[in-house]
mmCIF file of C-alpha atoms and ligand atoms in Angstrom:
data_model
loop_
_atom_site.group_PDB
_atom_site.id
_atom_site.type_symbol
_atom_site.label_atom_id
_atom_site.label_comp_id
_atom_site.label_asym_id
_atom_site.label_seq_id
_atom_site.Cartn_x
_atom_site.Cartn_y
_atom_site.Cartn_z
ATOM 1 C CA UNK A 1 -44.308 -4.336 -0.966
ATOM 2 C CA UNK A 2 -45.849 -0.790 -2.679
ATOM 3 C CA UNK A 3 -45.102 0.288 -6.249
ATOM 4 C CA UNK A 4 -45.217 3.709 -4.596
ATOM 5 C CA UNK A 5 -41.792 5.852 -3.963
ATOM 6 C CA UNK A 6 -40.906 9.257 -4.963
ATOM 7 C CA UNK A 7 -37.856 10.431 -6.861
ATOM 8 C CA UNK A 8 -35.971 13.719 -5.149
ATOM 9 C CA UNK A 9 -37.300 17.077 -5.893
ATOM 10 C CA UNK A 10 -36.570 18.525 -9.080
ATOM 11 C CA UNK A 11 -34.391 21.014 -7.789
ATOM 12 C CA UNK A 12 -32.144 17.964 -6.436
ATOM 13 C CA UNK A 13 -31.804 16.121 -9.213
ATOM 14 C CA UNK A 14 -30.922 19.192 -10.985
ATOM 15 C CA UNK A 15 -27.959 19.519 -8.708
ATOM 16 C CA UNK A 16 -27.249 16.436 -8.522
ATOM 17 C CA UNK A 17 -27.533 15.626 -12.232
ATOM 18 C CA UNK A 18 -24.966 18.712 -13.030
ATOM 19 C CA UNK A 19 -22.490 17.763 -10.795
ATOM 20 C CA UNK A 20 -22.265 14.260 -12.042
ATOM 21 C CA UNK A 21 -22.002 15.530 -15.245
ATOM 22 C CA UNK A 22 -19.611 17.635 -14.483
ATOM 23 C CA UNK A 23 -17.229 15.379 -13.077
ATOM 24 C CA UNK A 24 -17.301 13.499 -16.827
ATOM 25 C CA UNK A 25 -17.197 16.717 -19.083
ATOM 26 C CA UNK A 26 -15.080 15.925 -22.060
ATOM 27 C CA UNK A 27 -11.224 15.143 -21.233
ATOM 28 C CA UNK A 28 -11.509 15.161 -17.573
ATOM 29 C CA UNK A 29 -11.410 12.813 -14.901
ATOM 30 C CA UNK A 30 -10.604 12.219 -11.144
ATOM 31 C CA UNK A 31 -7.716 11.746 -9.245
ATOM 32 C CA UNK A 32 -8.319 9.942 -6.070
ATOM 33 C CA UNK A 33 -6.256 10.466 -2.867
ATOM 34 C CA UNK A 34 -8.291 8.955 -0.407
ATOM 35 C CA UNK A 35 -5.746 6.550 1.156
ATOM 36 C CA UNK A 36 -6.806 5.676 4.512
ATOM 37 C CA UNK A 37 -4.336 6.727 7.033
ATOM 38 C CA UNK A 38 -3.097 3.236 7.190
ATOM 39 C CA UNK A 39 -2.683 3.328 3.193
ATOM 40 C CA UNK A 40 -0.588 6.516 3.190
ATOM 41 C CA UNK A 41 1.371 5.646 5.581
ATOM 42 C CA UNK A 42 3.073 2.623 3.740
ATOM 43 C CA UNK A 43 3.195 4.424 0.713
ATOM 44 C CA UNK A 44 5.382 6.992 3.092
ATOM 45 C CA UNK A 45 7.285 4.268 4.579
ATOM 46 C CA UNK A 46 8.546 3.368 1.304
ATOM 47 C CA UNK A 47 10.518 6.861 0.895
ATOM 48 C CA UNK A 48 11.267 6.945 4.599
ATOM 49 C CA UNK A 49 8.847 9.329 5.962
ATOM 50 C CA UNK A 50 7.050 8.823 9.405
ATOM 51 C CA UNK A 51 3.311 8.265 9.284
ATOM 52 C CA UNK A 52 2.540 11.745 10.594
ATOM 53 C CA UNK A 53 -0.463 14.318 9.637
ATOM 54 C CA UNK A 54 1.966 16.616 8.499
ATOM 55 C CA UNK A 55 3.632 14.518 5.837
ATOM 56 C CA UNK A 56 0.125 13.642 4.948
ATOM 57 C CA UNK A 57 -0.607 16.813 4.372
ATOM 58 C CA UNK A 58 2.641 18.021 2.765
ATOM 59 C CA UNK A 59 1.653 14.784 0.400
ATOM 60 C CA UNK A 60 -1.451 16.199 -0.751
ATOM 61 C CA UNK A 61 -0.827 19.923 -0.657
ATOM 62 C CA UNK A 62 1.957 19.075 -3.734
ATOM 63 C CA UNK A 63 -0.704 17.202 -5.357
ATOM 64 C CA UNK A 64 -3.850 20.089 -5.090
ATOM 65 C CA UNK A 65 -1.128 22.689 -5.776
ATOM 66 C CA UNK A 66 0.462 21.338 -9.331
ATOM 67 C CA UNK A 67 0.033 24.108 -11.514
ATOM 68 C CA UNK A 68 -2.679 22.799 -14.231
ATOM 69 C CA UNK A 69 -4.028 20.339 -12.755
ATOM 70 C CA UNK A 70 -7.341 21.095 -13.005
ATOM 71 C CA UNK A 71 -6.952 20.874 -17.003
ATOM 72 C CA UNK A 72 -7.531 17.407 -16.828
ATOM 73 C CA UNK A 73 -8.866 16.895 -13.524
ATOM 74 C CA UNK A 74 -12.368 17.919 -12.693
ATOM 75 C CA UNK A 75 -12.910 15.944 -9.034
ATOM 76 C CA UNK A 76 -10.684 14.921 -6.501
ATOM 77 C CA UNK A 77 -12.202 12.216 -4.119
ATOM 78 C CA UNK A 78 -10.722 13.260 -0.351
ATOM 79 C CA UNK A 79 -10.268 10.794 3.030
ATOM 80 C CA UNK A 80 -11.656 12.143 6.014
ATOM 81 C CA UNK A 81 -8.444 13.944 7.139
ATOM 82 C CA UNK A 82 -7.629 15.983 4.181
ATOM 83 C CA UNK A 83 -10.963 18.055 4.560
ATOM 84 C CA UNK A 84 -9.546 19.683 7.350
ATOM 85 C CA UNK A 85 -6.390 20.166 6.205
ATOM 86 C CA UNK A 86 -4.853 23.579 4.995
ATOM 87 C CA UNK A 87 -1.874 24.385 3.089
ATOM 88 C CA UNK A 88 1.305 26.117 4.544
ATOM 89 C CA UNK A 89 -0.610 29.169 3.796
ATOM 90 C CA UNK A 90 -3.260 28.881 5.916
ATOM 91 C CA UNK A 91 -6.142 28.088 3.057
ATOM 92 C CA UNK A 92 -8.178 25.241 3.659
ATOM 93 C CA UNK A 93 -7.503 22.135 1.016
ATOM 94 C CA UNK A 94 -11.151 22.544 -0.095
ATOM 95 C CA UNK A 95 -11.337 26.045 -0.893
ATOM 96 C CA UNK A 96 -7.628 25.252 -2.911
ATOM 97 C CA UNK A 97 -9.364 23.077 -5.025
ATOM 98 C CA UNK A 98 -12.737 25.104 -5.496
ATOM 99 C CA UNK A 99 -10.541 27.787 -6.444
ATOM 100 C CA UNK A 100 -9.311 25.778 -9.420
ATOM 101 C CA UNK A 101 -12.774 24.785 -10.170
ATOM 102 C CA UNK A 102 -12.212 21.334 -8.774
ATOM 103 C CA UNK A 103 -15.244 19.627 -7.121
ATOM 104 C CA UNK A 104 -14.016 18.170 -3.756
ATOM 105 C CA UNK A 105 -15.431 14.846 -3.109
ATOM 106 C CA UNK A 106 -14.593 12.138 -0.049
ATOM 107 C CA UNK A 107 -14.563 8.986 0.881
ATOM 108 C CA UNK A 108 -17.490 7.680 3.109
ATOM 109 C CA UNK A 109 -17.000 3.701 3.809
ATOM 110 C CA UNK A 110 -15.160 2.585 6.789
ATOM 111 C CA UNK A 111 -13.545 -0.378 4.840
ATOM 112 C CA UNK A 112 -14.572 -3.755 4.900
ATOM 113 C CA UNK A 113 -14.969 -6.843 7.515
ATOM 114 C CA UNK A 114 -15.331 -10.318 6.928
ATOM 115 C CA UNK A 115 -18.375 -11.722 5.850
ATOM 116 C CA UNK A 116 -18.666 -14.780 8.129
ATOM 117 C CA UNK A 117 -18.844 -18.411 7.118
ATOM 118 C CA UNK A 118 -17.570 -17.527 3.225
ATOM 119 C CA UNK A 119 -14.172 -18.379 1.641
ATOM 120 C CA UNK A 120 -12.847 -15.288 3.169
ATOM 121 C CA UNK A 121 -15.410 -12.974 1.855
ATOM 122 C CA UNK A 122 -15.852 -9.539 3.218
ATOM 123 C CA UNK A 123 -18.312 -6.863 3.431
ATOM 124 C CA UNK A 124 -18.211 -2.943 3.482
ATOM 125 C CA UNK A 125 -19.116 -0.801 6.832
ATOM 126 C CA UNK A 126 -20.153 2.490 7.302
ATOM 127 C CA UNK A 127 -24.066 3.278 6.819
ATOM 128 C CA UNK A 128 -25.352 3.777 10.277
ATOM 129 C CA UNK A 129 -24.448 7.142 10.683
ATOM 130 C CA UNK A 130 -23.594 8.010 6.920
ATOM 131 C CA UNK A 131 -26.377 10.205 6.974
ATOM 132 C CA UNK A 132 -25.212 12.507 9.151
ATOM 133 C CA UNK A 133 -21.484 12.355 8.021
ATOM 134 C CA UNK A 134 -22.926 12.699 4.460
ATOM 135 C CA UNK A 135 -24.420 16.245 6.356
ATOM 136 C CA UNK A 136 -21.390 17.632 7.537
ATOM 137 C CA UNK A 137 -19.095 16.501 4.185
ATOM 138 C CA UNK A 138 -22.036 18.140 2.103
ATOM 139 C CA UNK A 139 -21.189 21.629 4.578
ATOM 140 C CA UNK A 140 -17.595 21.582 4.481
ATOM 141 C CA UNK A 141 -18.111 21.913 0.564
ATOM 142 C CA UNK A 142 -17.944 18.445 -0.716
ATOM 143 C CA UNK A 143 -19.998 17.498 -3.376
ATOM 144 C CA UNK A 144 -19.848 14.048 -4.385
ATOM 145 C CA UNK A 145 -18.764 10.279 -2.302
ATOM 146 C CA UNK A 146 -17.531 7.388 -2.832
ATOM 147 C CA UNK A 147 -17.699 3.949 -1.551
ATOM 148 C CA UNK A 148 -15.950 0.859 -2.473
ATOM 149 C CA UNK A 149 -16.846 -2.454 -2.360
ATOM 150 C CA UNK A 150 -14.040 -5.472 -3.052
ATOM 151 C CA UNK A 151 -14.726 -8.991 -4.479
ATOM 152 C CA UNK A 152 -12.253 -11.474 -5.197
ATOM 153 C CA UNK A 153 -12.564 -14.245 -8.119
ATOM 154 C CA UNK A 154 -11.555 -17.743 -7.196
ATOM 155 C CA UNK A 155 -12.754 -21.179 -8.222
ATOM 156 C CA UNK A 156 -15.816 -20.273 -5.534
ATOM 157 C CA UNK A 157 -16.344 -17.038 -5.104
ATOM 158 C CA UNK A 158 -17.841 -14.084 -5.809
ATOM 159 C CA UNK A 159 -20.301 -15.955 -3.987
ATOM 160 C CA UNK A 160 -23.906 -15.128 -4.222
ATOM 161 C CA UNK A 161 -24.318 -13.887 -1.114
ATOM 162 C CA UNK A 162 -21.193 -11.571 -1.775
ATOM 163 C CA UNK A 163 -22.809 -10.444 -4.813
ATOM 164 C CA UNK A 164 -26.042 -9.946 -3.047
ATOM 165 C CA UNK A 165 -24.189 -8.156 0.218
ATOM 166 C CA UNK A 166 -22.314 -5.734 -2.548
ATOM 167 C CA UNK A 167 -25.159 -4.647 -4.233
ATOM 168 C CA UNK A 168 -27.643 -3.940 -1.369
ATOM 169 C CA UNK A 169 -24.858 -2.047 0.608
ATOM 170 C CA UNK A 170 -24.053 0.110 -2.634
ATOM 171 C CA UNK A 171 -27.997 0.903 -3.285
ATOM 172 C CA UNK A 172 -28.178 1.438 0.903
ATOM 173 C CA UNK A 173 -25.193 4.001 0.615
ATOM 174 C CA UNK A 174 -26.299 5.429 -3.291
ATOM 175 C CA UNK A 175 -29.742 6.488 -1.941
ATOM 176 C CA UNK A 176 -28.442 7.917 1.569
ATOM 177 C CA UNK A 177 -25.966 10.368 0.018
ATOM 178 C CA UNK A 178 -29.136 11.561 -2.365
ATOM 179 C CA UNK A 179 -30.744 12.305 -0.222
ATOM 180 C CA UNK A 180 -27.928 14.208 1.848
ATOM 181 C CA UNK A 181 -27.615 16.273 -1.936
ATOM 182 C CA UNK A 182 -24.273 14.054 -2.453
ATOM 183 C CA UNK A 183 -23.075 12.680 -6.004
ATOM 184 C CA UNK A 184 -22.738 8.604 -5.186
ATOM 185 C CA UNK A 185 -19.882 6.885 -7.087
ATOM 186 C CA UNK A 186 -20.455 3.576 -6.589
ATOM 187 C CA UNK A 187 -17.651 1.057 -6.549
ATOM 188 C CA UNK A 188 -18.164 -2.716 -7.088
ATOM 189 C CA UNK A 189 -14.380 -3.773 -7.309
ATOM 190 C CA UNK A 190 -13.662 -7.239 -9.100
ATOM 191 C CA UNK A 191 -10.213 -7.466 -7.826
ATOM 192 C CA UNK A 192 -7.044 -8.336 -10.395
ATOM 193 C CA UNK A 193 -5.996 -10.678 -7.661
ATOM 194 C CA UNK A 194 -5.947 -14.460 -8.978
ATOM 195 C CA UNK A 195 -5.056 -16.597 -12.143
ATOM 196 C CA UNK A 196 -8.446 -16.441 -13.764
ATOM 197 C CA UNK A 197 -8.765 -15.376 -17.322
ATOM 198 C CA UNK A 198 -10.699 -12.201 -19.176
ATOM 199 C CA UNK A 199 -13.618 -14.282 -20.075
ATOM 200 C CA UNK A 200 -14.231 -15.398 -16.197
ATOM 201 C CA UNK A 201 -13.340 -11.824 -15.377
ATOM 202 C CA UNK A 202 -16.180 -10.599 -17.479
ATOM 203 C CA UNK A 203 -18.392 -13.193 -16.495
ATOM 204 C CA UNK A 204 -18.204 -12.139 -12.938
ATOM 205 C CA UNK A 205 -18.451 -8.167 -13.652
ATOM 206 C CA UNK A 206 -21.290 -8.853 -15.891
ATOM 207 C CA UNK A 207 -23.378 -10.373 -13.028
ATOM 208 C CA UNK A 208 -22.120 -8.286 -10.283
ATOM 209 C CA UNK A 209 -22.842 -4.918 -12.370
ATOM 210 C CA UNK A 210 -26.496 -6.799 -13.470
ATOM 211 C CA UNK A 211 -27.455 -7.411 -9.374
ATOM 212 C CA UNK A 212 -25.713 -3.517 -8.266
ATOM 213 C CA UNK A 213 -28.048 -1.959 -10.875
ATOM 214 C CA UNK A 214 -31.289 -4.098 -9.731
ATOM 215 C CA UNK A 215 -30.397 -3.092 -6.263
ATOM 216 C CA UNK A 216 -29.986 0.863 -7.109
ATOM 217 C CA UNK A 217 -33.276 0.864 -9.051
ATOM 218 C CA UNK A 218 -34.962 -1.022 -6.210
ATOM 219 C CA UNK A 219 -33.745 1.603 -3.679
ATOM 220 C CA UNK A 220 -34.693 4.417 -5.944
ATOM 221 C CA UNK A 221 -31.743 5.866 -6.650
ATOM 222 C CA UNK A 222 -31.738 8.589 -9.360
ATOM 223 C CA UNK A 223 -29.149 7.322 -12.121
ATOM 224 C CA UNK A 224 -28.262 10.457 -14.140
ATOM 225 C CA UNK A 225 -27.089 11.619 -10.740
ATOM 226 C CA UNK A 226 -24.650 9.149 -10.252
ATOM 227 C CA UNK A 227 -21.610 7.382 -11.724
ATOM 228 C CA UNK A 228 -20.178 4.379 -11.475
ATOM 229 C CA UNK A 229 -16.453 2.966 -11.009
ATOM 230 C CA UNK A 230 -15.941 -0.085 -11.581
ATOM 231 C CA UNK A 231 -12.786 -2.328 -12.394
ATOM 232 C CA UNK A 232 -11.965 -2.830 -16.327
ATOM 233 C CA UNK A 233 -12.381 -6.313 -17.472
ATOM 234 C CA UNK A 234 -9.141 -7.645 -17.811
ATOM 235 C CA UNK A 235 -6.997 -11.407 -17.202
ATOM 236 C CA UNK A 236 -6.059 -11.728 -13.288
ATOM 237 C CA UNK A 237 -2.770 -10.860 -12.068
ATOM 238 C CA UNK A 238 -1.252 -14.231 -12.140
ATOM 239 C CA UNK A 239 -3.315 -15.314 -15.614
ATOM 240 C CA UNK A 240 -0.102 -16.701 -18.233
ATOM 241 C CA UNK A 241 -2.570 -15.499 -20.591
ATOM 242 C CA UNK A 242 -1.868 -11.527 -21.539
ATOM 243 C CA UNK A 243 -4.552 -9.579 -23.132
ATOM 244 C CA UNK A 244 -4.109 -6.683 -25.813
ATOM 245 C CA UNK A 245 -5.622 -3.772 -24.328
ATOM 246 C CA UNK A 246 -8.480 -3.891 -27.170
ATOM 247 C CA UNK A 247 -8.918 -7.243 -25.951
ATOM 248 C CA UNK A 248 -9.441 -5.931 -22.703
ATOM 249 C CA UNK A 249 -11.432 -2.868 -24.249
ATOM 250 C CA UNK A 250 -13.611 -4.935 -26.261
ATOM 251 C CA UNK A 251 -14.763 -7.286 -22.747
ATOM 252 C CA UNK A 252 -15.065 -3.994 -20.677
ATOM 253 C CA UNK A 253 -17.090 -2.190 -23.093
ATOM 254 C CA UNK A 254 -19.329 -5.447 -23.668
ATOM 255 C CA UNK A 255 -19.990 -6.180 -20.233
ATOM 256 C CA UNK A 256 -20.756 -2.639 -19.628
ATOM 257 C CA UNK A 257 -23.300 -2.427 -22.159
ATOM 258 C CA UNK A 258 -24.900 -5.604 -20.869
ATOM 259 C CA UNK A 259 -25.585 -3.908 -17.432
ATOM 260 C CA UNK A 260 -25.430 -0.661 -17.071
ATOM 261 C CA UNK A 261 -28.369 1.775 -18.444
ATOM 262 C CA UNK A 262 -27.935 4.718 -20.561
ATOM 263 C CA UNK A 263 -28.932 7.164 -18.121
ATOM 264 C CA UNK A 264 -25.916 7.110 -15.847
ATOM 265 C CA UNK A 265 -23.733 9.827 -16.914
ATOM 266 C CA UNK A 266 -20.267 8.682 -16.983
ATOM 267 C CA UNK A 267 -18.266 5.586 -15.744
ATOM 268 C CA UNK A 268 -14.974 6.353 -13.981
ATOM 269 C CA UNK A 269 -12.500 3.580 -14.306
ATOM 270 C CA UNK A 270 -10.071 2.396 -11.016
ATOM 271 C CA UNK A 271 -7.071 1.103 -11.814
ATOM 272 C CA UNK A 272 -6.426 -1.731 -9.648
ATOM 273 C CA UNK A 273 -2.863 -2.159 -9.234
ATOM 274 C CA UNK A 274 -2.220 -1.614 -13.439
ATOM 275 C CA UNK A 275 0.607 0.159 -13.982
ATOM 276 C CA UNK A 276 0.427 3.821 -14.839
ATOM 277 C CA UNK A 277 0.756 3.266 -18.588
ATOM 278 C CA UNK A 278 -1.382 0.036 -18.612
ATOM 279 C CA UNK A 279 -4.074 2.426 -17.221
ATOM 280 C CA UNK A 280 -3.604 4.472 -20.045
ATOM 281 C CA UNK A 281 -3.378 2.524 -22.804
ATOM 282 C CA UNK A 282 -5.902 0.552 -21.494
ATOM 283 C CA UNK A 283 -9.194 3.316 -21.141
ATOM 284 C CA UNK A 284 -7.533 5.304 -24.649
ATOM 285 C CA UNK A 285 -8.393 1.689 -26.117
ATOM 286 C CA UNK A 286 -11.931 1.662 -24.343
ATOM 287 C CA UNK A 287 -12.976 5.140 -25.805
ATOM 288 C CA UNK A 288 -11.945 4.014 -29.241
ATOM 289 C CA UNK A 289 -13.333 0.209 -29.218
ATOM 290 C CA UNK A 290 -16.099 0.321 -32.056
ATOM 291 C CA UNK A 291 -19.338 -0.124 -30.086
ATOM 292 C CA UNK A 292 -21.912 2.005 -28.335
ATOM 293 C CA UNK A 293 -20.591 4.265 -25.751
ATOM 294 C CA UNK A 294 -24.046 5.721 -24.353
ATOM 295 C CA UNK A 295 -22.080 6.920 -21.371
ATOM 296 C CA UNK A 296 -18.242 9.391 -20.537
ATOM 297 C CA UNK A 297 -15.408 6.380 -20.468
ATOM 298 C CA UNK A 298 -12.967 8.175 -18.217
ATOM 299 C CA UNK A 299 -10.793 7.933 -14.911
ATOM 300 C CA UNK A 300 -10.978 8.153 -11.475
ATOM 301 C CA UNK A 301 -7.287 6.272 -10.455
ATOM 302 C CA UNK A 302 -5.236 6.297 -7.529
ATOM 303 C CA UNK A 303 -2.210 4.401 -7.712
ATOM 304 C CA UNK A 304 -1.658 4.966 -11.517
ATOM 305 C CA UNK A 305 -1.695 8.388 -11.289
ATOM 306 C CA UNK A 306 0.660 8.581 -8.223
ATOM 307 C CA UNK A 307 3.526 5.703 -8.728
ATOM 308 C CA UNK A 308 5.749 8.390 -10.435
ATOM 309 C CA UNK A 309 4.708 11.419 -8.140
ATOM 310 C CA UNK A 310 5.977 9.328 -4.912
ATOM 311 C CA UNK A 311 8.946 8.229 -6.735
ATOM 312 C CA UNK A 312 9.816 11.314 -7.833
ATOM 313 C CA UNK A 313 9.076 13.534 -4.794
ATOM 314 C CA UNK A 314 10.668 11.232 -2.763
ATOM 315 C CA UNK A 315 9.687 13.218 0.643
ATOM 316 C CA UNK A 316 11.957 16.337 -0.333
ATOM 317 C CA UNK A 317 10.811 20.029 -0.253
ATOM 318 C CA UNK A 318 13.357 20.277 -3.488
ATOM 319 C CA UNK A 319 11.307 17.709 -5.588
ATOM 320 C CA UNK A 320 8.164 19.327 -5.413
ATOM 321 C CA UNK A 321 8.204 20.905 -8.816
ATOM 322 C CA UNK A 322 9.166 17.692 -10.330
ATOM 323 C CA UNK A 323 6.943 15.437 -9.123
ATOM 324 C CA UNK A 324 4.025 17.568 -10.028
ATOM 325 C CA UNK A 325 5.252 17.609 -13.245
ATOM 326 C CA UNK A 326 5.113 14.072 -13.026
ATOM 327 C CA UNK A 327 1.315 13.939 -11.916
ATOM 328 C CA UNK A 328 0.869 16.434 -14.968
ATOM 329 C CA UNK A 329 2.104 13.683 -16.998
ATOM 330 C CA UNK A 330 -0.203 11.450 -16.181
ATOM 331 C CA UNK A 331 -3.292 13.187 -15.707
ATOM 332 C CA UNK A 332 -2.704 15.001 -19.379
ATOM 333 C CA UNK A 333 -2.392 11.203 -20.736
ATOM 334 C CA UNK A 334 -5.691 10.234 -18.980
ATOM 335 C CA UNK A 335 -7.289 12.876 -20.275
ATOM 336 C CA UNK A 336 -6.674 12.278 -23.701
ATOM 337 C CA UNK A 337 -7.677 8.711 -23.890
ATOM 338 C CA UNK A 338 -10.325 9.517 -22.425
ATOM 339 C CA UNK A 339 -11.235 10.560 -25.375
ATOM 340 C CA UNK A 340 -9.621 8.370 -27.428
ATOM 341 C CA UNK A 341 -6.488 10.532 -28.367
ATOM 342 C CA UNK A 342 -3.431 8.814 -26.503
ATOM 343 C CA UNK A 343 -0.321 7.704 -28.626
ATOM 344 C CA UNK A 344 1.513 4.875 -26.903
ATOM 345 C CA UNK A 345 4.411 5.827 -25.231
ATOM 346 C CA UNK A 346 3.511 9.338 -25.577
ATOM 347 C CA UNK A 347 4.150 10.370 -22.167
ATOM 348 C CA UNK A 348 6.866 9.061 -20.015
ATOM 349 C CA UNK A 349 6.867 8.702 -16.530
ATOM 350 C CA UNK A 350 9.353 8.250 -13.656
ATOM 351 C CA UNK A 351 7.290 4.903 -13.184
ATOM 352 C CA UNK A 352 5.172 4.273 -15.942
ATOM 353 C CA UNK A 353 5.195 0.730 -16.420
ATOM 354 C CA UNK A 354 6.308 -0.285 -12.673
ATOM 355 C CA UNK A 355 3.321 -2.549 -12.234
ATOM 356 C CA UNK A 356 1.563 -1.137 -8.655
ATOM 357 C CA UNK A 357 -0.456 -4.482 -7.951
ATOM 358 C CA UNK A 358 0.046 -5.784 -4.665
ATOM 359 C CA UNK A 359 -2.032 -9.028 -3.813
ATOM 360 C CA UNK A 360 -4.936 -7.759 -0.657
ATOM 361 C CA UNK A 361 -3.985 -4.183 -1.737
ATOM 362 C CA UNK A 362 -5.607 -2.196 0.947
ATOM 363 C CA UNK A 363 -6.307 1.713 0.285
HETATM 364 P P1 13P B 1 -6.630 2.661 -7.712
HETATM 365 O O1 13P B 1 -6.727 3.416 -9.009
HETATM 366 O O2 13P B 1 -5.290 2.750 -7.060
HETATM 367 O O3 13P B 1 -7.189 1.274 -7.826
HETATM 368 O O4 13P B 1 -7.561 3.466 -6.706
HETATM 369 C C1 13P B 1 -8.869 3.659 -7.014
HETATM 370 C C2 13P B 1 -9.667 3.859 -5.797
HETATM 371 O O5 13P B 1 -10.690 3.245 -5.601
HETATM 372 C C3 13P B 1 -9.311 4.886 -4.837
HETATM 373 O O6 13P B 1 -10.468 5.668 -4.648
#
């Protein structure tokens, strides 16, 4: 093995750097809609809707076109679909959100298989051809990916060779969309499923975060144009033990500055199956925990920005308004604690403390 490798051109990590950065800018974070079509469509089964591209669509157009949104939301991360999609109007999704100064980002794994002869471990597909899908994302006007990669805690496992499989397949996908002129989120996921308790729970993110950001720096990958999500470190679902959430600020924050170097701009919390106010409470506590915070503590959540829109929409054309009030709600929340500035209780949603976990949760 050489020493030798080369960093991107200046002009690309200028781009890359500013759009990272961007995505973090004070108060902001990311709302991400980028259920698979197999995801949606339970979440529409639960109001009654058929699994069709047009109630897809009709989903997501109420979501880019809530008045405000882009207040507290600076990137929305996209499936494959929704790039293509256009409002009743005629104007393509994409050029909706650029329009509200929203970078549009998307989805590039192709979910996971099992990882044979493990306690049913799996592993996340999708890099032969993500160079060229990178490519054609990067021309419809995206900007940034993301790519998720699950592990579960159990007596056993993460097992090493999870671990190991996680982080090489992150730093694999991190340097490809670089080099396609794409932000990489990467997305180690220590799931909430299981009884184990915070301290196992940091335990594991500690060393799965320590082996992701060995792998990135031996693939080269240029960290101030990246970001990480990761899960926060908190008790397992079925843990008797309950946590305080600046219990569960203090472990995140720790195992966060055990692992992950300064020059990554901004960490972008998922949220797991935690209920919308959970989430909340949770990151406000994070951003005021009384530590070093070299990097932007902020959002980038799916279900616990959505529970109340879906309840509140309910598939009706009459609901609209209302349920993007309801997604105003909760980004406005989010974006004050992620700085810190969120009152408990403060905002009340249609579901806001409806827990959204759901044991093999699949997006
Ligand atoms: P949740 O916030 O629902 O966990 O979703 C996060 C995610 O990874 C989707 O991109």
């Amino acid at each position: 093995m050489t020493t030798y490798f080369s960093y991107p051109s200046v002009e690309l990590q200028n781009e890359l750097r500013s759009t990272a950065e961007a995505i973090v800018a004070p108060g902001k974070g990311i709302l991400a809609v980028d259920e698979t079509n197999e995801g949606i469509g339970k979440l529409l089964a639960t109001i009654g809707l058929e699994n069709s591209e047009n109630n897809r669509r009709r989903y997501r157009q109420l979501l880019f076109t809530a008045e405000d949104v882009s207040e507290n939301v600076s990137a929305v991360i996209l499936f494959h679909e929704t790039v293509y999609q256009k409002t009743d109007d005629g104007s393509s999704f994409i050029s909706v959100l650029q329009k509200k100064n929203i970078i549009p980002g998307i989805k590039v794994d192709k979910d996971v298989v099992p990882l044979p002869f493990t306690e049913d471990e799996v592993t996340t597909q999708g890099l032969d051809d993500l160079a060229k899908r990178c490519a054609e994302y990067k021309k419809q006007g995206c900007r940034f990916a993301k790519w998720r990669c699950p592990l579960r805690i159990s007596e056993r496992t993460p097992s090493l060779l999870a671990i190991e499989d996680t982080a090489r397949v992150l730093a694999r996908y991190a340097a490809i969309c670089q080099s396609e002129g794409l932000v990489p989120i990467v997305e180690p996921d220590v799931l909430l499923d299981g009884d184990h308790d915070i301290v196992r729970a940091q335990n594991v993110t500690e060393i799965v975060l320590a082996a992701v950001y060995k792998a990135l720096n031996d693939h080269h990958v240029f960290l101030e144009g990246s970001l990480l999500k990761p899960n926060m470190v908190t008790p397992g679902q079925n843990c008797k033990v309950r946590n305080s959430p600046q219990e569960i600020a203090l472990a995140t924050v720790t195992a966060l500055l055990r692992t992950i170097p300064a020059a990554v701009p901004g960490i972008t919390f998922l949220s797991g199956g935690q209920s919308e106010e959970e989430a909340t409470l949770n990151l406000n506590a994070i951003n005021q925990v009384p530590l070093k915070k070299p990097w932007a503590l902020t959002f980038s959540y799916g279900r616990a920005l959505q529970a109340s829109v879906w309840k509140t929409w309910a598939g009706k054309d009459a609901n609209v308004k209302k349920a993007q009030e309801e997604l105003i709600k909760r980004t406005k929340a989010n974006g004050l604690a992620s700085m810190g500035k969120y009152e408990s209780g403060a905002v009340l949603s249609a579901a806001g403390n409806k827990s959204n976990f759901k044991s093999n949760y699949k997006y």
